[in-house]
Tab-separated table of C-alpha atoms and ligand atoms in Angstrom:
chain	number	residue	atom	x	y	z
A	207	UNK	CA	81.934	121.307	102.188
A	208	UNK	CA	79.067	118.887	102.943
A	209	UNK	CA	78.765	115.728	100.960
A	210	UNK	CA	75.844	114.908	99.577
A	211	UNK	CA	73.586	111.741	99.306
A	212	UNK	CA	75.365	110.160	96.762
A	213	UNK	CA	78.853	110.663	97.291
A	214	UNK	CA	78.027	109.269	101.024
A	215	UNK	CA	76.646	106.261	99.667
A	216	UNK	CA	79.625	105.826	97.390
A	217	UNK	CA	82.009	106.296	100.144
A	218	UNK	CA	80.177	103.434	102.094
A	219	UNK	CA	80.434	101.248	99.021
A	220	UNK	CA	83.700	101.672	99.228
A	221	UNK	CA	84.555	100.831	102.422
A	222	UNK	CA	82.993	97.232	101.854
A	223	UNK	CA	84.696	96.643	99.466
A	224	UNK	CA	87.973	97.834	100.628
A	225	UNK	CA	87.063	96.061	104.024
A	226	UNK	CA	86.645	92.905	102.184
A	227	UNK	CA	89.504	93.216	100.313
A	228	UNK	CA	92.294	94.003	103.378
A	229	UNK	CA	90.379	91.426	105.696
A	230	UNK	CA	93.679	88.975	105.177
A	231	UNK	CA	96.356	91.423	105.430
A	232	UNK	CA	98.744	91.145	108.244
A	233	UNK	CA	101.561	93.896	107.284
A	234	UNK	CA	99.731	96.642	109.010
A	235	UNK	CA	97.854	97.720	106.363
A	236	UNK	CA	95.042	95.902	107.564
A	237	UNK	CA	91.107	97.113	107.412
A	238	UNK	CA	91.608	99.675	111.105
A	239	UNK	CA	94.669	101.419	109.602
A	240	UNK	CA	92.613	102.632	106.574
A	241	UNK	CA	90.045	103.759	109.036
A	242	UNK	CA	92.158	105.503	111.199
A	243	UNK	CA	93.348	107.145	108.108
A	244	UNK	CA	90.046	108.300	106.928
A	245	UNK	CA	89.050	109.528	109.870
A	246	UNK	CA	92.124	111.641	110.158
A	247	UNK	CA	92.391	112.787	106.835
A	248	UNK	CA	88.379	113.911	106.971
A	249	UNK	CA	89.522	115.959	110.364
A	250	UNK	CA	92.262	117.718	108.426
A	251	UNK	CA	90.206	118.401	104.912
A	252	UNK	CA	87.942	120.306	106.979
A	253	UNK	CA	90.335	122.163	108.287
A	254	UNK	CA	92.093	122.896	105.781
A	255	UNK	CA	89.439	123.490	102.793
A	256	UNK	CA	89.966	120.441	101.088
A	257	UNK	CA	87.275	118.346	98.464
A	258	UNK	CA	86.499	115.592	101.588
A	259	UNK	CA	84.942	113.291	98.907
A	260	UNK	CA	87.828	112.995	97.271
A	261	UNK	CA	90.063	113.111	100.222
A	262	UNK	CA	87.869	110.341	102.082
A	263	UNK	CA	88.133	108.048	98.557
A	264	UNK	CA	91.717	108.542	98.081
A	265	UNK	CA	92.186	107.443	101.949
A	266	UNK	CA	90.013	104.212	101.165
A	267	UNK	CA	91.913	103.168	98.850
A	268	UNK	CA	95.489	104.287	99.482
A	269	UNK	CA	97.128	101.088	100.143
A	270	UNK	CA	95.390	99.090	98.090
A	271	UNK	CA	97.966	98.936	95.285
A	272	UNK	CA	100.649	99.183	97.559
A	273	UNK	CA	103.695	96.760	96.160
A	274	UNK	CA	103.625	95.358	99.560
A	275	UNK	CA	100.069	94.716	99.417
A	276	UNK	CA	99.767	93.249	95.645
A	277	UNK	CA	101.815	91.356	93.451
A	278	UNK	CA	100.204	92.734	90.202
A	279	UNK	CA	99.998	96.635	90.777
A	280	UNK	CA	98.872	97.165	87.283
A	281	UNK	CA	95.740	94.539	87.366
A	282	UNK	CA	94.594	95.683	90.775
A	283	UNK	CA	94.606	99.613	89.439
A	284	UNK	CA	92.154	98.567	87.017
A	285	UNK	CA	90.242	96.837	89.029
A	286	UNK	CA	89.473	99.564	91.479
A	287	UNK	CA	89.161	101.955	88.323
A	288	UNK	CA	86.670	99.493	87.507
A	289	UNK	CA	85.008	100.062	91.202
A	290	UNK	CA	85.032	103.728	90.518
A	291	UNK	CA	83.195	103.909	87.216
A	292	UNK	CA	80.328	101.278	87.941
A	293	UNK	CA	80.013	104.012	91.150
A	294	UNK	CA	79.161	107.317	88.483
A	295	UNK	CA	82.400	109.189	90.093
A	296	UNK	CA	83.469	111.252	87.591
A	297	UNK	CA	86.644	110.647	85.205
A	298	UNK	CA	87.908	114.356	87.049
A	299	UNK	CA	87.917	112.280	90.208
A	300	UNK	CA	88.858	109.434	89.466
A	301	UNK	CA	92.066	110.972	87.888
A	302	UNK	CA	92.789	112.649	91.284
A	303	UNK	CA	92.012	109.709	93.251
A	304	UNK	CA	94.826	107.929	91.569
A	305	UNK	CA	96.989	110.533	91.177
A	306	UNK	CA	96.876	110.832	95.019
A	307	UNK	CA	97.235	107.394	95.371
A	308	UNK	CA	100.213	107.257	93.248
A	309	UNK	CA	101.858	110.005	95.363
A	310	UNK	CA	101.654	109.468	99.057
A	311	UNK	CA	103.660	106.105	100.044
A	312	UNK	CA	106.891	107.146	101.792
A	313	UNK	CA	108.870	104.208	99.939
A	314	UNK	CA	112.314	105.230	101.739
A	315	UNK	CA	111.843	108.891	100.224
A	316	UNK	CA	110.923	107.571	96.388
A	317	UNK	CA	107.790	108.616	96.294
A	318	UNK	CA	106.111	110.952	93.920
A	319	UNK	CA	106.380	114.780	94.445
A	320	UNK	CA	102.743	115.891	95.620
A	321	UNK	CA	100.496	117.781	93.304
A	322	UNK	CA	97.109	119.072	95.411
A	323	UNK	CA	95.835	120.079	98.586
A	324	UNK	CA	93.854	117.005	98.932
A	325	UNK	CA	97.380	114.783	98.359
A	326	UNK	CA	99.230	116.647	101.363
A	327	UNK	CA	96.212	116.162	103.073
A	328	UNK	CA	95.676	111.896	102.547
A	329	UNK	CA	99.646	111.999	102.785
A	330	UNK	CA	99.826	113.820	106.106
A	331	UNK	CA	97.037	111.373	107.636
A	332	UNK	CA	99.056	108.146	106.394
A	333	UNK	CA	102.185	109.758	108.100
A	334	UNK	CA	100.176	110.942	111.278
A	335	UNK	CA	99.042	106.771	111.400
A	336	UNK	CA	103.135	105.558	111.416
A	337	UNK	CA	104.001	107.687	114.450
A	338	UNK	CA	102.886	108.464	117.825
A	339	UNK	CA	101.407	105.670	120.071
A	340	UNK	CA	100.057	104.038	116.946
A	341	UNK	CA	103.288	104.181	115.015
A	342	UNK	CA	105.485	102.707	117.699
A	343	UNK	CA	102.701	99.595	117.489
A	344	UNK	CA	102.833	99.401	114.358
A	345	UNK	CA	106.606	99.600	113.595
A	346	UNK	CA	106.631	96.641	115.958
A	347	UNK	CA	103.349	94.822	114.734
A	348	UNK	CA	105.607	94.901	111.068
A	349	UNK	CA	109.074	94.220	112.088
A	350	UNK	CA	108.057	90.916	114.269
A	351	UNK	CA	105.857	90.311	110.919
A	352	UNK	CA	109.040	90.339	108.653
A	353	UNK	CA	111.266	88.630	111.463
A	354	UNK	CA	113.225	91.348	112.039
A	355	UNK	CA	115.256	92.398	115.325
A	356	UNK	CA	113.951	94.095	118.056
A	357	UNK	CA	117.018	96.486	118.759
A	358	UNK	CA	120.818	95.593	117.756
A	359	UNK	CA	123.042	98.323	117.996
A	360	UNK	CA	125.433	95.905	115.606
A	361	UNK	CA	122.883	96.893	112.143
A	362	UNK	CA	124.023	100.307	111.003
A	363	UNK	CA	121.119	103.154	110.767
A	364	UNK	CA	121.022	103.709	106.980
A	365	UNK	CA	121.027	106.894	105.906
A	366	UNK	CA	120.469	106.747	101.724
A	367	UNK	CA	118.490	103.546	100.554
A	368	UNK	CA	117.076	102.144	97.968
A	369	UNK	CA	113.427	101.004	97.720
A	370	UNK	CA	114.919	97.880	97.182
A	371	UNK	CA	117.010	97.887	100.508
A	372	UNK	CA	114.540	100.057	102.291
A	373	UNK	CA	112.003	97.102	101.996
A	374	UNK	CA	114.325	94.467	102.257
A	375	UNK	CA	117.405	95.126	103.566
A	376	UNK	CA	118.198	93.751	106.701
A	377	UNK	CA	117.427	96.355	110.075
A	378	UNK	CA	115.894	96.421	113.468
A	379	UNK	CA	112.601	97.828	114.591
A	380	UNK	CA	114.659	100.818	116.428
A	381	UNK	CA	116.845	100.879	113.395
A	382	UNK	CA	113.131	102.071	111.513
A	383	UNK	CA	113.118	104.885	114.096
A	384	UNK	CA	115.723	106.684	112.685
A	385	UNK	CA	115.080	105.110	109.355
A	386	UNK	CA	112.025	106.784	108.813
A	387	UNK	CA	109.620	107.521	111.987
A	388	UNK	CA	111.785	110.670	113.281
A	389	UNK	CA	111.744	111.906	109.969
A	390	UNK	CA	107.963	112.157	109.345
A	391	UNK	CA	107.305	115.713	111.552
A	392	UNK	CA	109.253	117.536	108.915
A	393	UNK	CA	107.804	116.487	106.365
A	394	UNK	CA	103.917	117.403	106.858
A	395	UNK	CA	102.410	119.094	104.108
A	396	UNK	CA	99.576	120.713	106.272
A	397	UNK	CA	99.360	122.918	109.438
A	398	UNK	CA	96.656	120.938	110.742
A	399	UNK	CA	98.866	117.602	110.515
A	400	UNK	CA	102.167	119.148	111.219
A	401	UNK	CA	100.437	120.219	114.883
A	402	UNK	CA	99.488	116.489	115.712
A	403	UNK	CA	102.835	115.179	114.050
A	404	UNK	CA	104.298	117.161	116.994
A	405	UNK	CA	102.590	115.552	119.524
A	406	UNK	CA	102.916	112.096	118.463
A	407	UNK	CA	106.605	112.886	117.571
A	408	UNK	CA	107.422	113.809	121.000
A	409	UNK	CA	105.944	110.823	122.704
A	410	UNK	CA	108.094	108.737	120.382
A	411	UNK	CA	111.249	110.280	121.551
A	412	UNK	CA	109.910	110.114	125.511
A	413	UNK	CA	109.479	106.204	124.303
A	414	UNK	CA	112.690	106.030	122.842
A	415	UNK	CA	114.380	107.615	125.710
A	416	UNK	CA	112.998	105.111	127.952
A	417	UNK	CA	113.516	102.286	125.834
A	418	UNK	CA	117.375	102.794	126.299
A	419	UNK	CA	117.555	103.626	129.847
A	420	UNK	CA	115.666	100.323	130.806
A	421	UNK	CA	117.843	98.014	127.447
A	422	UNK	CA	121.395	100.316	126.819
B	138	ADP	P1	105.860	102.826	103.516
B	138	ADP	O1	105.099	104.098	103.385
B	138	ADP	O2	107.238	102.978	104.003
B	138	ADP	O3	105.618	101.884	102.413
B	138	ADP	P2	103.927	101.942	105.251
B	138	ADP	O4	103.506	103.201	105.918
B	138	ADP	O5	103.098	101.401	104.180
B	138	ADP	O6	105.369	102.113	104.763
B	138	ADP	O7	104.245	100.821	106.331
B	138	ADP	C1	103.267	100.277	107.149
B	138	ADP	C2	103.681	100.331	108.603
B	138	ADP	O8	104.807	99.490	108.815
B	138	ADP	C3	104.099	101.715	109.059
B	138	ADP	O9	103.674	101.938	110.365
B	138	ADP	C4	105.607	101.672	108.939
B	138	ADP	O10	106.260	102.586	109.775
B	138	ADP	C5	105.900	100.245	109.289
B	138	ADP	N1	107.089	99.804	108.612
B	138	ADP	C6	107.387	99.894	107.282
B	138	ADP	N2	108.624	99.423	107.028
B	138	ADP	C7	109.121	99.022	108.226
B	138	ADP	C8	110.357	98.443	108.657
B	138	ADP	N3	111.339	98.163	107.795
B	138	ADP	N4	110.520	98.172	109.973
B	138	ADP	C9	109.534	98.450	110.867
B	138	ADP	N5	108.343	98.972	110.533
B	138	ADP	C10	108.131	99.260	109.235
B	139	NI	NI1	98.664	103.556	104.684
């Protein structure tokens, strides 16, 4: 499905905006994740069939009312509801868009259940941008950002969290491995992104094997 004229110019609005808004952040969620995840998420909606305007939005804007991201989630959904309706896209959009948006963090496992294609679809490219080369980066990029351990075989790998724990509970960057990385190949809701998750998984264990011949 081709976009047309206006949807493409409403997509570039978008990423201004979105741009201007992430230009600060220093979690990982910064402006080059989101367009990493576009671009992957566009690559799998045409693969897979999917509405790409409303797959491309929904990536735009994915971790913009992330609880890591925003202290009021509530105030910040309106405001990009706000974006959305002085842009003409449609209250049927809009509703997926959020819906979507709602649905895809991995929050140690509490997130939503998913409800369309186009959800599995911005969920798998999210997932697809936490492992692989990419992943290991960022896994690092975050846990040096939150002061946490490089590798300490003393901090248990947790199997059941919290969201509460998961986000603050004290573990290592290898600890986040097990924690949730390793995990993420299984639980790809396309074809097209469980075939990449297998790539990038497998470089993650060659790294990890590695890791503890030259530290262990
Ligand atoms: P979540 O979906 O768990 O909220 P994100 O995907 O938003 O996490 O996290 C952003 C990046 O930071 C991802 O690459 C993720 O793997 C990494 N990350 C999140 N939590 C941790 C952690 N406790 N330790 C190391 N890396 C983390
Ligand atoms: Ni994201």
């Amino acid at each position: 499905m081709q976009l047309n004229q206006r949807e493409k110019d409403v997509l570039q609005t978008l990423r201004e905006k979105v741009k201007a808004r992430l230009k600060d952040e220093s979690t990982g969620h910064d402006w080059f994740h989101i367009q990493r995840v576009e671009t992957t998420a566009v690559k799998i909606a045409e693969k897979e069939g999917a509405d790409v305007f409303v797959v491309s939005a929904a990536a735009l804007l994915h971790d913009l009312i992330d609880d890591k991201v925003v202290i009021d989630e509530a105030k910040e959904r309106q405001r990009i509801e706000n974006w959305l309706i002085d842009l003409n896209v449609s209250s049927k959009d809009r509703t997926h868009i959020f819906d979507i948006i709602e649905s895809i963090s991995f929050k140690g496992g509490h997130g939503k259940p998913l409800q369309t294609l186009e959800a599995k679809v911005v969920q798998d490219a999210d997932r697809l941008d936490a492992i692989g080369a990419i992943g290991i980066a960022r896994c690092f990029y975050y846990s040096g950002s939150k002061g946490q351990k490089l590798d300490d075989t003393s901090f248990p790998v947790r199997s059941e969290m919290t969201l509460e724990e998961y986000r603050n509970g004290p573990s290592t960057a290898i600890n986040h491995f097990y924690e949730k990385l390793l995990k993420l190949k299984d639980r790809m809701q396309t074809s097209s992104g469980f075939l990449e998750a297998e790539k990038r998984h497998l470089f993650m264990e060659q790294f990890l094997e590695q890791f503890f011949e030259e530290t262990r």
